[in-house]
PDB file of C-alpha atoms in Angstrom:
ATOM      1  CA  UNK A 244      19.278   6.781 -12.014  1.00 67.00           C
ATOM      2  CA  UNK A 245      16.215   8.961 -11.712  1.00 77.00           C
ATOM      3  CA  UNK A 246      15.924  11.004  -8.535  1.00 88.00           C
ATOM      4  CA  UNK A 247      12.730  12.457  -7.121  1.00 93.00           C
ATOM      5  CA  UNK A 248      13.131  14.923  -4.287  1.00 95.00           C
ATOM      6  CA  UNK A 249      10.277  15.451  -1.846  1.00 97.00           C
ATOM      7  CA  UNK A 250      10.092  17.842   1.064  1.00 96.00           C
ATOM      8  CA  UNK A 251       9.474  18.395   3.814  1.00 97.00           C
ATOM      9  CA  UNK A 252      10.228  14.920   5.073  1.00 96.00           C
ATOM     10  CA  UNK A 253       8.313  15.507   8.261  1.00 97.00           C
ATOM     11  CA  UNK A 254       5.807  18.150   9.302  1.00 97.00           C
ATOM     12  CA  UNK A 255       3.627  18.713  12.323  1.00 97.00           C
ATOM     13  CA  UNK A 256       0.804  21.188  11.971  1.00 96.00           C
ATOM     14  CA  UNK A 257      -2.171  22.373  13.956  1.00 97.00           C
ATOM     15  CA  UNK A 258      -5.669  21.278  13.047  1.00 97.00           C
ATOM     16  CA  UNK A 259      -7.243  23.696  10.571  1.00 97.00           C
ATOM     17  CA  UNK A 260      -4.034  24.859   8.966  1.00 97.00           C
ATOM     18  CA  UNK A 261      -2.721  24.025   5.497  1.00 97.00           C
ATOM     19  CA  UNK A 262       0.448  22.200   4.557  1.00 98.00           C
ATOM     20  CA  UNK A 263       2.241  22.210   1.212  1.00 98.00           C
ATOM     21  CA  UNK A 264       4.380  19.293   0.070  1.00 98.00           C
ATOM     22  CA  UNK A 265       6.743  19.630  -2.888  1.00 97.00           C
ATOM     23  CA  UNK A 266       7.863  16.933  -5.281  1.00 96.00           C
ATOM     24  CA  UNK A 267      10.636  17.563  -7.801  1.00 94.00           C
ATOM     25  CA  UNK A 268      12.182  15.379 -10.465  1.00 91.00           C
ATOM     26  CA  UNK A 269      15.854  16.324 -10.336  1.00 91.00           C
ATOM     27  CA  UNK A 270      17.360  14.876 -13.477  1.00 85.00           C
ATOM     28  CA  UNK A 271      14.457  14.255 -15.782  1.00 86.00           C
ATOM     29  CA  UNK A 272      11.238  15.856 -16.886  1.00 86.00           C
ATOM     30  CA  UNK A 273       8.009  14.367 -15.629  1.00 85.00           C
ATOM     31  CA  UNK A 274       4.821  15.282 -17.414  1.00 83.00           C
ATOM     32  CA  UNK A 275       2.971  13.061 -14.972  1.00 88.00           C
ATOM     33  CA  UNK A 276       3.475  12.662 -11.253  1.00 93.00           C
ATOM     34  CA  UNK A 277       1.436  10.674  -8.787  1.00 94.00           C
ATOM     35  CA  UNK A 278       0.484  11.332  -5.189  1.00 96.00           C
ATOM     36  CA  UNK A 279      -0.067   8.480  -2.758  1.00 96.00           C
ATOM     37  CA  UNK A 280      -1.070   8.210   0.853  1.00 96.00           C
ATOM     38  CA  UNK A 281      -0.061   5.360   3.113  1.00 95.00           C
ATOM     39  CA  UNK A 282      -1.505   4.655   6.544  1.00 92.00           C
ATOM     40  CA  UNK A 283       0.424   2.479   9.007  1.00 88.00           C
ATOM     41  CA  UNK A 284       0.737  -1.148   7.932  1.00 83.00           C
ATOM     42  CA  UNK A 285      -1.309  -0.501   4.800  1.00 87.00           C
ATOM     43  CA  UNK A 286      -0.361  -0.292   1.170  1.00 87.00           C
ATOM     44  CA  UNK A 287      -0.037   2.790  -0.956  1.00 91.00           C
ATOM     45  CA  UNK A 288      -3.311   4.302  -2.060  1.00 92.00           C
ATOM     46  CA  UNK A 289      -3.243   6.504  -5.126  1.00 93.00           C
ATOM     47  CA  UNK A 290      -4.811   9.873  -4.404  1.00 96.00           C
ATOM     48  CA  UNK A 291      -4.390  11.654  -7.699  1.00 95.00           C
ATOM     49  CA  UNK A 292      -2.498  11.904 -10.932  1.00 92.00           C
ATOM     50  CA  UNK A 293      -0.809  15.240 -11.459  1.00 90.00           C
ATOM     51  CA  UNK A 294      -0.517  16.422 -15.057  1.00 86.00           C
ATOM     52  CA  UNK A 295       1.761  19.262 -16.095  1.00 85.00           C
ATOM     53  CA  UNK A 296      -0.233  22.156 -17.427  1.00 84.00           C
ATOM     54  CA  UNK A 297      -3.640  20.705 -16.677  1.00 85.00           C
ATOM     55  CA  UNK A 298      -5.896  19.753 -13.812  1.00 89.00           C
ATOM     56  CA  UNK A 299      -5.101  16.785 -11.658  1.00 92.00           C
ATOM     57  CA  UNK A 300      -7.145  13.631 -11.917  1.00 93.00           C
ATOM     58  CA  UNK A 301      -8.386  12.510  -8.527  1.00 95.00           C
ATOM     59  CA  UNK A 302      -9.239   8.987  -7.446  1.00 94.00           C
ATOM     60  CA  UNK A 303     -12.696   8.201  -6.231  1.00 93.00           C
ATOM     61  CA  UNK A 304     -13.259   9.346  -2.687  1.00 94.00           C
ATOM     62  CA  UNK A 305     -10.430  11.893  -2.649  1.00 95.00           C
ATOM     63  CA  UNK A 306     -11.640  15.457  -2.112  1.00 95.00           C
ATOM     64  CA  UNK A 307     -10.098  17.688  -4.736  1.00 94.00           C
ATOM     65  CA  UNK A 308     -10.877  20.838  -2.758  1.00 95.00           C
ATOM     66  CA  UNK A 309      -9.082  19.476   0.269  1.00 96.00           C
ATOM     67  CA  UNK A 310      -6.030  18.080  -1.513  1.00 97.00           C
ATOM     68  CA  UNK A 311      -4.939  20.752  -3.963  1.00 96.00           C
ATOM     69  CA  UNK A 312      -2.474  19.663  -6.604  1.00 95.00           C
ATOM     70  CA  UNK A 313      -0.497  21.995  -8.821  1.00 91.00           C
ATOM     71  CA  UNK A 314       1.882  20.732 -11.482  1.00 89.00           C
ATOM     72  CA  UNK A 315       3.521  24.020 -12.338  1.00 83.00           C
ATOM     73  CA  UNK A 316       6.380  22.734 -14.457  1.00 88.00           C
ATOM     74  CA  UNK A 317       7.824  19.563 -15.906  1.00 88.00           C
ATOM     75  CA  UNK A 318       9.871  19.061 -12.748  1.00 91.00           C
ATOM     76  CA  UNK A 319       7.616  20.243  -9.927  1.00 93.00           C
ATOM     77  CA  UNK A 320       4.313  19.118  -8.478  1.00 94.00           C
ATOM     78  CA  UNK A 321       2.875  20.285  -5.175  1.00 96.00           C
ATOM     79  CA  UNK A 322       0.217  18.837  -2.900  1.00 97.00           C
ATOM     80  CA  UNK A 323      -1.475  21.153  -0.432  1.00 97.00           C
ATOM     81  CA  UNK A 324      -3.511  19.635   2.350  1.00 98.00           C
ATOM     82  CA  UNK A 325      -6.004  22.343   3.248  1.00 97.00           C
ATOM     83  CA  UNK A 326      -7.736  22.685   6.598  1.00 97.00           C
ATOM     84  CA  UNK A 327      -5.892  19.656   7.884  1.00 97.00           C
ATOM     85  CA  UNK A 328      -7.474  17.428  10.520  1.00 96.00           C
ATOM     86  CA  UNK A 329      -5.974  14.662  12.644  1.00 96.00           C
ATOM     87  CA  UNK A 330      -7.414  12.019  10.310  1.00 96.00           C
ATOM     88  CA  UNK A 331      -5.256  13.477   7.535  1.00 97.00           C
ATOM     89  CA  UNK A 332      -2.163  12.390   9.440  1.00 97.00           C
ATOM     90  CA  UNK A 333      -0.406   9.947   7.148  1.00 97.00           C
ATOM     91  CA  UNK A 334       2.651   9.280   5.025  1.00 97.00           C
ATOM     92  CA  UNK A 335       2.338  11.116   1.701  1.00 98.00           C
ATOM     93  CA  UNK A 336       4.533   9.984  -1.160  1.00 97.00           C
ATOM     94  CA  UNK A 337       4.928  11.278  -4.691  1.00 96.00           C
ATOM     95  CA  UNK A 338       6.252   9.392  -7.679  1.00 94.00           C
ATOM     96  CA  UNK A 339       7.191  10.195 -11.238  1.00 91.00           C
ATOM     97  CA  UNK A 340       7.537   8.122 -14.353  1.00 81.00           C
ATOM     98  CA  UNK A 341      10.800   8.617 -16.179  1.00 73.00           C
ATOM     99  CA  UNK A 342       9.638   6.621 -19.147  1.00 67.00           C
ATOM    100  CA  UNK A 343       7.933   3.333 -19.905  1.00 59.00           C
ATOM    101  CA  UNK A 344      11.254   1.503 -19.856  1.00 60.00           C
ATOM    102  CA  UNK A 345      12.443   2.905 -16.542  1.00 65.00           C
ATOM    103  CA  UNK A 346       9.557   2.458 -14.187  1.00 73.00           C
ATOM    104  CA  UNK A 347       8.376   4.833 -11.520  1.00 85.00           C
ATOM    105  CA  UNK A 348      10.597   6.535  -8.964  1.00 89.00           C
ATOM    106  CA  UNK A 349       9.302   7.576  -5.573  1.00 93.00           C
ATOM    107  CA  UNK A 350      10.160  10.583  -3.495  1.00 95.00           C
ATOM    108  CA  UNK A 351      11.323  10.047   0.067  1.00 95.00           C
ATOM    109  CA  UNK A 352       7.881  10.743   1.484  1.00 97.00           C
ATOM    110  CA  UNK A 353       6.410  13.253   3.910  1.00 98.00           C
ATOM    111  CA  UNK A 354       5.214  12.229   7.350  1.00 97.00           C
ATOM    112  CA  UNK A 355       2.336  14.560   8.200  1.00 97.00           C
ATOM    113  CA  UNK A 356       1.071  14.765  11.753  1.00 97.00           C
ATOM    114  CA  UNK A 357      -1.920  16.983  12.484  1.00 97.00           C
ATOM    115  CA  UNK A 358      -2.394  17.836  16.147  1.00 96.00           C
TER     116      UNK A 358
ATOM    117  CA  UNK B 142     -11.699  -8.982  -5.222  1.00 60.00           C
ATOM    118  CA  UNK B 143      -8.547  -6.950  -4.811  1.00 68.00           C
ATOM    119  CA  UNK B 144      -6.876  -5.991  -8.072  1.00 88.00           C
ATOM    120  CA  UNK B 145      -3.402  -6.983  -6.896  1.00 93.00           C
ATOM    121  CA  UNK B 146      -3.105  -9.578  -4.157  1.00 94.00           C
ATOM    122  CA  UNK B 147      -0.181 -10.574  -2.010  1.00 95.00           C
ATOM    123  CA  UNK B 148       0.180 -12.692   1.072  1.00 91.00           C
ATOM    124  CA  UNK B 149       0.923 -10.286   3.906  1.00 88.00           C
ATOM    125  CA  UNK B 150       3.316 -12.682   5.611  1.00 88.00           C
ATOM    126  CA  UNK B 151       5.568 -12.469   7.442  1.00 94.00           C
ATOM    127  CA  UNK B 152       7.651 -14.767   5.311  1.00 96.00           C
ATOM    128  CA  UNK B 153      10.675 -15.958   7.253  1.00 97.00           C
ATOM    129  CA  UNK B 154      13.703 -17.443   5.516  1.00 97.00           C
ATOM    130  CA  UNK B 155      17.186 -18.232   6.837  1.00 97.00           C
ATOM    131  CA  UNK B 156      20.139 -16.200   5.661  1.00 97.00           C
ATOM    132  CA  UNK B 157      21.495 -17.539   2.374  1.00 97.00           C
ATOM    133  CA  UNK B 158      18.224 -19.164   1.339  1.00 97.00           C
ATOM    134  CA  UNK B 159      15.982 -18.265  -1.581  1.00 97.00           C
ATOM    135  CA  UNK B 160      12.994 -16.100  -0.739  1.00 97.00           C
ATOM    136  CA  UNK B 161       9.985 -16.486  -3.020  1.00 97.00           C
ATOM    137  CA  UNK B 162       7.402 -13.713  -3.080  1.00 97.00           C
ATOM    138  CA  UNK B 163       4.163 -14.115  -4.989  1.00 97.00           C
ATOM    139  CA  UNK B 164       1.556 -11.810  -6.438  1.00 96.00           C
ATOM    140  CA  UNK B 165      -1.624 -12.295  -8.443  1.00 96.00           C
ATOM    141  CA  UNK B 166      -3.574  -9.705 -10.359  1.00 95.00           C
ATOM    142  CA  UNK B 167      -7.137  -9.607 -11.592  1.00 93.00           C
ATOM    143  CA  UNK B 168      -6.933  -7.231 -14.552  1.00 89.00           C
ATOM    144  CA  UNK B 169      -6.003  -9.245 -17.641  1.00 89.00           C
ATOM    145  CA  UNK B 170      -5.206  -6.053 -19.458  1.00 87.00           C
ATOM    146  CA  UNK B 171      -2.375  -5.087 -17.100  1.00 89.00           C
ATOM    147  CA  UNK B 172       0.803  -4.736 -19.114  1.00 87.00           C
ATOM    148  CA  UNK B 173       3.650  -3.948 -16.743  1.00 90.00           C
ATOM    149  CA  UNK B 174       4.484  -5.246 -13.308  1.00 93.00           C
ATOM    150  CA  UNK B 175       6.773  -3.846 -10.672  1.00 94.00           C
ATOM    151  CA  UNK B 176       8.404  -5.012  -7.494  1.00 96.00           C
ATOM    152  CA  UNK B 177       9.290  -2.450  -4.855  1.00 95.00           C
ATOM    153  CA  UNK B 178      11.029  -2.848  -1.525  1.00 96.00           C
ATOM    154  CA  UNK B 179       9.906  -0.692   1.365  1.00 96.00           C
ATOM    155  CA  UNK B 180      11.709  -0.426   4.663  1.00 95.00           C
ATOM    156  CA  UNK B 181       9.697   0.656   7.675  1.00 92.00           C
ATOM    157  CA  UNK B 182       9.088   4.396   7.625  1.00 90.00           C
ATOM    158  CA  UNK B 183      10.675   4.842   4.204  1.00 94.00           C
ATOM    159  CA  UNK B 184       9.305   5.220   0.706  1.00 94.00           C
ATOM    160  CA  UNK B 185       9.368   2.341  -1.794  1.00 94.00           C
ATOM    161  CA  UNK B 186      12.462   1.605  -3.865  1.00 93.00           C
ATOM    162  CA  UNK B 187      12.134   0.014  -7.280  1.00 91.00           C
ATOM    163  CA  UNK B 188      13.754  -3.417  -7.473  1.00 94.00           C
ATOM    164  CA  UNK B 189      12.738  -4.344 -10.982  1.00 92.00           C
ATOM    165  CA  UNK B 190       9.923  -4.392 -13.461  1.00 92.00           C
ATOM    166  CA  UNK B 191       8.777  -6.949 -16.008  1.00 94.00           C
ATOM    167  CA  UNK B 192       6.343  -6.870 -18.902  1.00 90.00           C
ATOM    168  CA  UNK B 193       7.125  -9.987 -20.907  1.00 92.00           C
ATOM    169  CA  UNK B 194       6.218 -13.537 -19.986  1.00 95.00           C
ATOM    170  CA  UNK B 195       9.096 -15.476 -18.513  1.00 96.00           C
ATOM    171  CA  UNK B 196      11.980 -14.613 -16.242  1.00 96.00           C
ATOM    172  CA  UNK B 197      13.987 -11.458 -15.837  1.00 96.00           C
ATOM    173  CA  UNK B 198      17.136 -11.520 -13.753  1.00 97.00           C
ATOM    174  CA  UNK B 199      19.013  -8.683 -12.096  1.00 95.00           C
ATOM    175  CA  UNK B 200      21.736  -9.676  -9.686  1.00 97.00           C
ATOM    176  CA  UNK B 201      20.231 -11.690  -6.847  1.00 97.00           C
ATOM    177  CA  UNK B 202      16.699 -10.895  -7.979  1.00 98.00           C
ATOM    178  CA  UNK B 203      14.598 -12.726 -10.542  1.00 98.00           C
ATOM    179  CA  UNK B 204      11.120 -11.627 -11.533  1.00 97.00           C
ATOM    180  CA  UNK B 205       8.805 -14.116 -13.155  1.00 97.00           C
ATOM    181  CA  UNK B 206       5.651 -13.279 -15.088  1.00 97.00           C
ATOM    182  CA  UNK B 207       2.929 -15.631 -16.261  1.00 96.00           C
ATOM    183  CA  UNK B 208       0.171 -13.661 -17.923  1.00 94.00           C
ATOM    184  CA  UNK B 209      -1.982 -16.730 -18.577  1.00 95.00           C
ATOM    185  CA  UNK B 210      -2.110 -17.414 -14.846  1.00 95.00           C
ATOM    186  CA  UNK B 211      -2.063 -13.696 -13.949  1.00 95.00           C
ATOM    187  CA  UNK B 212       0.835 -14.362 -11.631  1.00 96.00           C
ATOM    188  CA  UNK B 213       4.019 -12.475 -10.856  1.00 97.00           C
ATOM    189  CA  UNK B 214       6.761 -13.573  -8.517  1.00 98.00           C
ATOM    190  CA  UNK B 215      10.047 -12.306  -7.174  1.00 98.00           C
ATOM    191  CA  UNK B 216      12.874 -14.611  -6.166  1.00 98.00           C
ATOM    192  CA  UNK B 217      15.670 -13.358  -3.973  1.00 98.00           C
ATOM    193  CA  UNK B 218      18.724 -15.582  -3.976  1.00 98.00           C
ATOM    194  CA  UNK B 219      21.256 -15.678  -1.143  1.00 98.00           C
ATOM    195  CA  UNK B 220      18.904 -13.741   1.115  1.00 98.00           C
ATOM    196  CA  UNK B 221      20.579 -11.309   3.499  1.00 97.00           C
ATOM    197  CA  UNK B 222      19.298  -9.741   6.728  1.00 96.00           C
ATOM    198  CA  UNK B 223      19.325  -6.410   4.877  1.00 96.00           C
ATOM    199  CA  UNK B 224      16.665  -7.836   2.543  1.00 97.00           C
ATOM    200  CA  UNK B 225      14.225  -7.835   5.461  1.00 97.00           C
ATOM    201  CA  UNK B 226      11.517  -5.399   4.377  1.00 97.00           C
ATOM    202  CA  UNK B 227       8.048  -5.268   2.896  1.00 96.00           C
ATOM    203  CA  UNK B 228       7.893  -6.110  -0.791  1.00 97.00           C
ATOM    204  CA  UNK B 229       5.189  -4.437  -2.822  1.00 96.00           C
ATOM    205  CA  UNK B 230       3.885  -5.774  -6.104  1.00 96.00           C
ATOM    206  CA  UNK B 231       2.294  -3.288  -8.498  1.00 94.00           C
ATOM    207  CA  UNK B 232       0.623  -3.457 -11.874  1.00 92.00           C
ATOM    208  CA  UNK B 233      -0.365  -0.880 -14.427  1.00 87.00           C
ATOM    209  CA  UNK B 234      -4.092  -0.623 -14.955  1.00 75.00           C
ATOM    210  CA  UNK B 235      -5.434  -1.582 -18.350  1.00 67.00           C
ATOM    211  CA  UNK B 236      -7.115   1.400 -19.906  1.00 62.00           C
ATOM    212  CA  UNK B 237      -6.072   3.514 -16.966  1.00 54.00           C
ATOM    213  CA  UNK B 238      -3.089   5.127 -18.537  1.00 62.00           C
ATOM    214  CA  UNK B 239       0.041   4.736 -16.489  1.00 75.00           C
ATOM    215  CA  UNK B 240      -1.429   4.447 -13.011  1.00 83.00           C
ATOM    216  CA  UNK B 241      -0.064   1.789 -10.715  1.00 87.00           C
ATOM    217  CA  UNK B 242      -2.169  -0.398  -8.470  1.00 89.00           C
ATOM    218  CA  UNK B 243      -0.328  -1.789  -5.463  1.00 91.00           C
ATOM    219  CA  UNK B 244      -0.797  -4.949  -3.487  1.00 93.00           C
ATOM    220  CA  UNK B 245      -0.750  -4.755   0.287  1.00 92.00           C
ATOM    221  CA  UNK B 246       2.809  -6.066   0.414  1.00 95.00           C
ATOM    222  CA  UNK B 247       4.559  -9.110   1.840  1.00 96.00           C
ATOM    223  CA  UNK B 248       6.775  -8.713   4.862  1.00 96.00           C
ATOM    224  CA  UNK B 249      10.013 -10.639   4.494  1.00 97.00           C
ATOM    225  CA  UNK B 250      12.221 -11.523   7.448  1.00 97.00           C
ATOM    226  CA  UNK B 251      15.656 -12.954   6.790  1.00 97.00           C
ATOM    227  CA  UNK B 252      16.934 -14.609   9.927  1.00 95.00           C
ATOM    228  CA  UNK B 253      20.530 -15.169  10.936  1.00 90.00           C
TER     229      UNK B 253
END
């Protein structure tokens, strides 16, 4: 089945620094990837849709200058949290659609802690 | 009104019983529906998806879709302790391309 690799799985950073999270589709090409954020005991909230070769589409309320998304190739999307603050601490998860008949596969997630 | 609604639970069932998880959605234009399982601290795993009215079976899991009632359910037969997790229902957004909207999830506890 489809595999989406995400790393790092866990990162601790100081307030004010930037963190980059990578999401790769290992055995299929993904023209579209999605980035979610999940706070404890809450559901997944879509942050943005990452489109290969074009700008990401951000959900309402998500700061595009703070959460930089780059979809450099058909198998790689990155999310950079810039000038991170403690309130950015969360579980960030990417997903990719293999095709309409296969559903969406999630990466393993990145636990970000900003201290 | 939330777009995808689930009872947060916890839903407790004895081992070997059938667990029934329910989900309603508000967007009549939603076409595809997904059930994911999420263990604590882990990312969601796809269990199955359904886009036609009726039942779809895969092993111990059966998804049911009723578009007239805007209702999706997941039945887990012969529930096992390892099925204890949070189950997330998701729907594609009509007119929103291929974005998924998630419910808040139902916590399932399978007791010995």
